[in-house]
Amino acid sequence: MKGVILFADDHIFDYSTGQNGEPSSENRLYRFLSQEQPVLGIKSRQQIRETISSIGSFTAVILDWQFDEEDQIEQESDDDESVLMIQKTSQKEHGTYNLLMQNDFYSLVYIYSDAKDEVEMTYGEKLKNKFKNRIEFRDKTNLSNTESEASKLLDEIRNWKTNNEKIAIPISWSQAINRSVQSIFSKLNSIDPNWLKEYYNTAKTDGVSPSVEVINLFQNILSELIIQNEDLRTLIDTVDKVEEGDISPESYAELTHILYYGSISENDPIMTGDIFKLDESKYGIIITPECNIRNIKINENYEMLCFSNNGFNSASFTFNANLKASTLVNKVEELLKTQFTNQQRRLLIADLNNHLNTVKKEIKIGAFTQTNYPSMHFLPCFEFEKGNYGGIALIDFKKGFDLLQNTDELIRKRIAKLNTPFIQELRQRYFAYKGRIGVPSFSKKLKQWLVDNN
């Protein structure tokens, strides 16, 4: 697994400190680590934010908890002269804590502090909830034995890489994205420095959101370049050789939810795929094309496909197993010419019900092969209840289409969006259903004769 160690400390570049002019312990640790791994050294929280947004993937992030110059506060001394003092960890919601909570990255995280126990007691629970077992608080006094500390860190990083080989794929993916983006911009700018404005203006003419259209253009070009990355494809193919982990259905459902559905902000323009909660049980997804949405005025209509929060359970594809047990038992008795005792009847009824429930479940599972039900579309892991990804949104094309007015009230009911390519799949299947052509029937006599002769 390739990657960079991010080392952030305001004393990392102190090459000469104290009376003896020796480098700081932070600088010594930085140089020891650099002998074996690529290490990016930075000295402020702002640089950390910029680096994370630019690079995005690291094998480890080493952070000093206290950045002296940033954590100074102004206080008044007895003689009314303003003096700067370093603020203690417990005195405020700390800058490093905020930085960690506001940024997402998957790597080891080491927090160094002279007040290690205090920091861990105050902030440890929330940070560990976010970074799980990847975050560790370390005593900064350990840096006095710099070589030993560097050796421990490198051993832990190597072990983490070995135990998390799958993480090599997202890291390589991130690196492929960075290289591809540079390649795209370089090539497009060499063709026409004004290419961005040209596409923006073209999108405006087409009547779609120009910023969204330009982003879609980026995505399409980027996807093609990444798909052509042989190293990344080879690395992904190694997943086939890795033993499957023990992932719970709940975790897999949450992952599927992330893939299918996106979040929205109130300032986002209305777009194809936006999802609305219309009342306590009714939901709708806009299928109006982007180019038409721009021209829809207040009180004009959006085209929607609607569904309810209990549509899957009440759907017509479920097996009609609501047969009276007594009827089934009588049929069995007739076939076997046997009169059952009451105990035998109870056992038989229970056994039959178990079989019927099994058949019903198998038919429901089979319904996810959507070609079996051309008039229905299933969206898995829909969040009908907050934090519960076990919902199934069933859209019945026969009765799900609706027109809803573009009003301020409707816009406030928007809750999420259906991501690409799933919105395209939904629209294609709906229009295929609506555009189907009926086939004339044949006489029963003709059908019987054809079957008999073939």
Tab-separated table of C-alpha atoms in Angstrom, residues 2 10 34 40 101 111 145 154 213 215 224 255 261 285 300 309 363 381 387 398 410 436-437:
chain	number	residue	atom	x	y	z
A	2	LYS	CA	1.470	3.288	-1.078
A	10	ASP	CA	4.252	23.896	14.857
A	34	SER	CA	11.360	10.337	6.486
A	40	LEU	CA	4.707	15.612	4.438
A	101	MET	CA	-14.449	16.345	13.550
A	111	ILE	CA	-2.478	12.740	18.657
A	145	ASN	CA	13.582	9.024	22.902
A	154	LEU	CA	6.621	2.756	11.698
A	213	GLU	CA	-23.828	20.305	-16.167
A	215	ILE	CA	-19.684	19.069	-12.932
A	224	GLU	CA	-13.336	7.354	-18.444
A	255	LEU	CA	-23.439	1.020	2.404
A	261	TYR	CA	-29.206	8.171	-2.195
A	285	ILE	CA	-39.351	11.177	-7.107
A	300	GLU	CA	-46.846	24.427	-12.930
A	309	ASN	CA	-43.900	3.441	3.022
A	363	ILE	CA	-41.301	-14.842	-3.981
A	381	CYS	CA	-32.469	0.436	1.732
A	387	GLY	CA	-31.244	5.751	10.752
A	398	LYS	CA	-49.580	1.330	-13.100
A	410	LEU	CA	-43.441	21.272	-2.128
A	436	ARG	CA	-44.822	-1.137	-24.595
A	437	ILE	CA	-46.892	-2.348	-27.566
